[in-house]
Amino acid sequence: MKIKDIADILNAEIVCGFNEINREANYCFASDLMSDVLTIDKDNLLLITGLSNLQTIRTAEMSDIFAIIFARNKEITEEMKKLAEDNNMVLLKCKYSMFKTSGILYKNGINPVY
Amino acid sequence: MQFEYKIKGGDFSEAGTISSKLKKILKQLNIDNKIIKKVVIALYEAEVNVIAHAYNGKVNIDIDTEKIEINIKDKGPGIENIAKAMEKGFSTATSKVREMGFGAGMGLPNIKKNSDKLDIKSKVSEGTNLKIITFLNK
Ligand SMILES: Nc1ncnc2c1ncn2[C@@H]1O[C@H](COP(=O)(O)OP(=O)(O)OP(=O)(O)O)[C@@H](O)[C@H]1O
Ligand SMILES: [Mg+2]
């Protein structure tokens, strides 16, 4: 599924990375634990998280995660946005909980990692 | 090709800046993406460990045609029982570290998984030395 369609079905705001919104996400992982995110080796991976800090973006950069959905409208700082933009990453802000966000994406055919 | 960087303990805002630089260098060298990911994840975990558990550190990276060798040397409390520290789930991380999304005791096992050779030396109340080797033609 394309990121722009994901943003649509989640009623999510695209905060940055407009050039990448036609990319396909095949897999999704939902976690606030960056230690765990760093153990995953899947391509075209999407992350749903409630943890909003610079390390969330850094972790995604190292893990080749190109899109992050921040659940419950977690605040995205300018510094996070800048780092995401430097790495051609899409950041989405969504008002739903991690549970609901995950449920919607799962129902729409995005694959789980485990 | 050799590079040297410094790490300041406790400063989470800087965690990952060295891995990020290395990632850009390896991309320019046209190294396979799978290898790049392994190397930068291992270095990132090691960077976070110095910041979370030690006082300061130094990273030396040596790239030749056969391998990438990374040495991370820190001044810090050291690791008393390396075998135990290597176990999944063992962590002495503070609540501050956990708030940052780390401290699950998964870093060292993940460095092992993402390296071809890992050598850990540590002296209690002096510091820790990690050598991570990744081969380029396998
Ligand atoms: N550079 C270091 N200096 C001192 N102790 C360390 C160092 N690196 C690791 N340790 C010790 O080994 C333990 C396990 O490290 P590991 O990286 O596996 O987990 P963690 O850092 O606690 O959590 P995570 O990596 O999941 O964020 C740490 O909690 C700490 O006690
Ligand atoms: Mg660690």
Coordinates of C-alpha atoms and ligand atoms in Angstrom, one line a residue:
Chain A
M1 CA 0.0 0.0 0.0
K2 CA 1.2 3.5 -0.9
I3 CA 2.0 5.8 2.0
K4 CA -0.4 8.4 0.7
D5 CA -3.2 5.9 0.8
I6 CA -2.2 4.9 4.3
A7 CA -2.4 8.6 5.3
D8 CA -5.9 8.7 3.8
I9 CA -7.4 5.7 5.6
L10 CA -5.9 6.8 8.9
N11 CA -7.0 10.4 8.5
A12 CA -3.3 11.2 9.2
E13 CA -1.5 14.4 8.7
I14 CA 1.6 14.2 6.4
V15 CA 4.2 16.3 8.3
C16 CA 7.1 15.8 5.9
G17 CA 8.5 13.7 3.2
F18 CA 6.0 14.6 0.5
N19 CA 8.4 13.3 -2.2
E20 CA 8.2 9.8 -0.8
I21 CA 4.4 9.3 -0.4
N22 CA 4.1 7.2 -3.5
R23 CA 6.4 4.5 -2.0
E24 CA 4.9 1.2 -1.0
A25 CA 5.0 -0.1 2.6
N26 CA 4.9 -3.9 2.8
Y27 CA 5.5 -4.5 6.4
C28 CA 4.6 -2.7 9.6
F29 CA 5.9 -2.9 13.2
A30 CA 4.3 -1.1 16.2
S31 CA 6.6 -0.4 19.2
D32 CA 7.8 2.2 21.6
L33 CA 10.9 0.1 22.2
M34 CA 13.7 1.2 19.9
S35 CA 15.9 -1.7 21.1
D36 CA 13.4 -4.0 19.5
V37 CA 12.9 -2.0 16.3
L38 CA 16.7 -2.3 15.7
T39 CA 16.5 -6.1 15.5
I40 CA 14.2 -6.1 12.5
D41 CA 15.5 -6.8 9.0
K42 CA 12.7 -6.2 6.6
D43 CA 12.6 -3.9 3.6
N44 CA 9.9 -1.3 3.0
L45 CA 9.1 -1.3 6.7
L46 CA 6.7 1.1 8.3
L47 CA 6.9 2.0 12.0
I48 CA 3.9 2.9 14.3
T49 CA 5.1 4.4 17.6
G50 CA 4.1 6.6 20.5
L51 CA 7.7 7.5 21.3
S52 CA 8.4 10.9 19.9
N53 CA 12.1 11.9 20.2
L54 CA 15.1 12.3 18.1
Q55 CA 16.2 8.7 18.7
T56 CA 13.0 7.5 17.1
I57 CA 14.1 9.2 13.8
R58 CA 17.8 8.0 14.3
T59 CA 16.6 4.4 14.9
A60 CA 14.5 4.6 11.7
E61 CA 17.5 6.0 9.8
M62 CA 19.7 3.0 10.8
S63 CA 17.0 0.5 10.2
D64 CA 16.1 1.8 6.7
I65 CA 12.6 2.5 7.9
F66 CA 11.3 5.2 5.5
A67 CA 8.0 6.1 7.1
I68 CA 6.9 6.6 10.7
I69 CA 3.4 7.0 12.0
F70 CA 3.1 8.9 15.3
A71 CA 0.0 7.7 17.1
R72 CA -2.2 9.8 19.4
N73 CA -1.0 13.0 17.7
K74 CA 2.4 12.9 19.5
E75 CA 4.3 16.1 19.0
I76 CA 7.0 16.1 16.3
T77 CA 9.7 18.7 17.0
E78 CA 11.4 20.8 14.3
E79 CA 14.7 18.9 15.0
M80 CA 13.0 15.6 14.4
K81 CA 11.4 16.9 11.2
K82 CA 14.8 18.2 10.0
L83 CA 16.5 14.9 10.6
A84 CA 13.7 13.0 8.9
E85 CA 13.8 15.4 5.9
D86 CA 17.6 14.9 5.6
N87 CA 17.0 11.2 5.3
N88 CA 14.0 11.3 2.9
M89 CA 11.7 10.0 5.5
V90 CA 7.9 10.4 5.7
L91 CA 6.5 11.4 9.1
L92 CA 2.7 11.0 9.7
K93 CA 0.8 12.2 12.6
C94 CA -2.4 10.3 13.5
K95 CA -4.9 10.9 16.2
Y96 CA -5.8 7.2 16.6
S97 CA -4.2 5.0 19.3
M98 CA -1.4 2.5 18.3
F99 CA -4.0 -0.2 18.7
K100 CA -6.5 1.3 16.3
T101 CA -3.8 2.4 13.8
S102 CA -2.4 -1.1 13.8
G103 CA -5.8 -2.6 13.4
I104 CA -6.7 -0.5 10.4
L105 CA -3.5 -1.2 8.6
Y106 CA -3.7 -5.0 9.4
K107 CA -7.2 -5.1 8.0
N108 CA -6.0 -3.4 4.8
G109 CA -3.4 -6.0 4.1
I110 CA -0.1 -4.6 5.5
N111 CA 2.0 -7.6 6.7
P112 CA 3.1 -8.0 10.3
V113 CA 6.8 -8.7 11.0
Y114 CA 6.1 -11.5 13.4
Chain B
M1 CA 40.4 4.7 4.9
Q2 CA 40.4 5.7 8.5
F3 CA 38.2 7.8 10.6
E4 CA 38.1 8.8 14.3
Y5 CA 35.2 10.2 16.2
K6 CA 34.5 11.1 19.9
I7 CA 31.4 10.2 21.9
K8 CA 30.2 12.1 25.0
G9 CA 28.5 10.0 27.6
G10 CA 25.0 10.9 28.7
D11 CA 24.3 13.1 25.6
F12 CA 21.4 11.3 23.9
S13 CA 20.8 14.0 21.4
E14 CA 24.1 13.0 19.8
A15 CA 23.4 9.3 19.7
G16 CA 23.7 8.0 16.1
T17 CA 25.6 10.9 14.6
I18 CA 28.6 8.7 14.0
S19 CA 26.6 5.8 12.5
S20 CA 24.9 8.4 10.3
K21 CA 28.2 9.6 9.0
L22 CA 29.4 6.1 8.4
K23 CA 26.2 5.2 6.6
K24 CA 26.8 8.1 4.2
I25 CA 30.5 7.1 3.6
L26 CA 29.5 3.5 2.9
K27 CA 26.8 4.5 0.5
Q28 CA 29.3 6.6 -1.4
L29 CA 31.6 3.6 -1.6
N30 CA 28.8 1.7 -3.2
I31 CA 28.8 -1.0 -0.5
D32 CA 25.9 -3.5 -0.6
N33 CA 22.8 -2.1 1.3
K34 CA 22.5 -5.3 3.4
I35 CA 26.1 -4.9 4.6
I36 CA 25.6 -1.2 5.3
K37 CA 22.6 -1.9 7.4
K38 CA 24.4 -4.5 9.5
V39 CA 27.4 -2.2 10.1
V40 CA 25.4 0.9 11.0
I41 CA 23.0 -1.0 13.3
A42 CA 26.0 -2.5 15.2
L43 CA 27.7 0.8 15.5
Y44 CA 24.5 2.6 16.5
E45 CA 23.9 0.1 19.3
A46 CA 27.5 0.6 20.5
E47 CA 27.2 4.4 20.4
V48 CA 24.0 4.2 22.5
N49 CA 25.8 1.9 24.9
V50 CA 28.6 4.4 25.5
I51 CA 26.1 7.2 26.0
A52 CA 23.8 5.1 28.2
H53 CA 26.4 3.3 30.3
A54 CA 29.9 5.0 30.1
Y55 CA 31.4 8.5 30.5
N56 CA 33.0 9.1 27.1
G57 CA 34.4 7.2 24.2
K58 CA 36.3 7.1 21.0
V59 CA 35.3 5.4 17.7
N60 CA 37.9 4.3 15.2
I61 CA 36.8 3.0 11.8
D62 CA 39.1 1.4 9.3
I63 CA 37.8 0.4 5.9
D64 CA 39.8 -1.5 3.4
T65 CA 38.9 -3.7 0.4
E66 CA 38.2 -6.7 2.5
K67 CA 36.5 -5.5 5.7
I68 CA 35.2 -2.8 7.9
E69 CA 36.8 -2.7 11.3
I70 CA 35.2 -0.6 14.0
N71 CA 36.8 -0.1 17.5
I72 CA 34.7 1.6 20.2
K73 CA 36.7 2.3 23.3
D74 CA 35.2 3.9 26.3
K75 CA 36.1 5.2 29.7
G76 CA 33.4 4.0 32.1
P77 CA 32.3 1.5 34.7
G78 CA 33.2 -1.4 32.5
I79 CA 31.3 -4.7 32.3
E80 CA 31.7 -7.1 35.2
N81 CA 30.3 -10.2 33.6
I82 CA 30.5 -10.1 29.8
A83 CA 28.7 -13.4 29.3
K84 CA 25.8 -12.1 31.3
A85 CA 25.8 -8.8 29.5
M86 CA 25.5 -10.7 26.2
E87 CA 22.3 -12.4 27.4
K88 CA 19.1 -11.1 25.9
G89 CA 17.2 -9.1 28.5
F90 CA 20.1 -8.3 30.8
S91 CA 20.2 -4.6 31.4
T92 CA 21.3 -2.1 34.1
A93 CA 19.9 0.8 32.2
T94 CA 18.5 3.7 34.1
S95 CA 14.9 4.9 33.8
K96 CA 16.2 7.9 31.8
V97 CA 17.6 5.5 29.2
R98 CA 14.4 3.5 29.2
E99 CA 12.4 6.7 28.5
M100 CA 14.5 7.2 25.4
G101 CA 13.2 3.8 24.1
F102 CA 16.3 1.8 25.1
G103 CA 17.4 -0.4 28.0
A104 CA 15.9 -3.7 27.1
G105 CA 19.1 -5.6 27.2
M106 CA 19.0 -6.3 23.5
G107 CA 21.9 -4.2 22.2
L108 CA 24.9 -6.5 22.7
P109 CA 23.1 -9.6 21.3
N110 CA 22.1 -7.4 18.3
I111 CA 25.7 -6.2 17.7
K112 CA 26.7 -9.9 17.7
K113 CA 24.0 -10.7 15.2
N114 CA 25.0 -7.9 12.9
S115 CA 28.7 -8.5 12.9
D116 CA 31.0 -11.2 11.5
K117 CA 33.4 -10.9 14.4
L118 CA 32.8 -9.3 17.7
D119 CA 35.4 -9.0 20.4
I120 CA 34.6 -7.4 23.8
K121 CA 37.2 -6.5 26.4
S122 CA 36.3 -4.7 29.6
K123 CA 37.9 -3.7 32.9
V124 CA 35.7 -2.8 35.8
S125 CA 35.9 0.9 36.7
E126 CA 38.2 1.6 33.7
G127 CA 36.2 1.0 30.5
T128 CA 35.1 -1.2 27.7
N129 CA 36.5 -2.0 24.3
L130 CA 34.4 -3.4 21.4
K131 CA 35.9 -4.6 18.1
I132 CA 33.4 -5.2 15.4
I133 CA 34.5 -6.7 12.1
T134 CA 32.4 -7.0 9.0
F135 CA 33.7 -8.7 5.8
L136 CA 32.8 -7.1 2.5
N137 CA 33.1 -10.1 0.2
K138 CA 31.2 -13.0 1.6
Ligands
LIG1 N1 30.0 0.4 27.1 C1 29.5 -0.1 28.2 N2 30.0 0.2 29.5 C2 29.5 -0.3 30.6 N3 28.5 -1.2 30.6 C3 28.0 -1.6 29.4 C4 28.4 -1.1 28.2 N4 27.7 -1.7 27.2 C5 26.9 -2.6 27.8 N5 27.0 -2.5 29.2 C6 26.3 -3.4 30.1 O1 25.7 -4.5 29.5 C7 24.3 -4.4 29.6 C8 23.7 -5.0 28.4 O2 23.9 -4.2 27.3 P1 22.9 -4.2 26.0 O3 23.4 -3.2 25.0 O4 22.7 -5.6 25.6 O5 21.5 -3.7 26.7 P2 21.1 -2.3 27.2 O6 22.0 -1.2 26.6 O7 20.9 -2.3 28.7 O8 19.7 -2.1 26.5 P3 19.4 -1.9 24.9 O9 20.6 -2.2 24.2 O10 18.3 -2.9 24.6 O11 18.9 -0.5 24.8 C9 24.0 -3.0 29.9 O12 22.8 -2.8 30.6 C10 25.2 -2.6 30.8 O13 25.0 -3.1 32.1
MG2 MG 22.5 -1.2 24.6

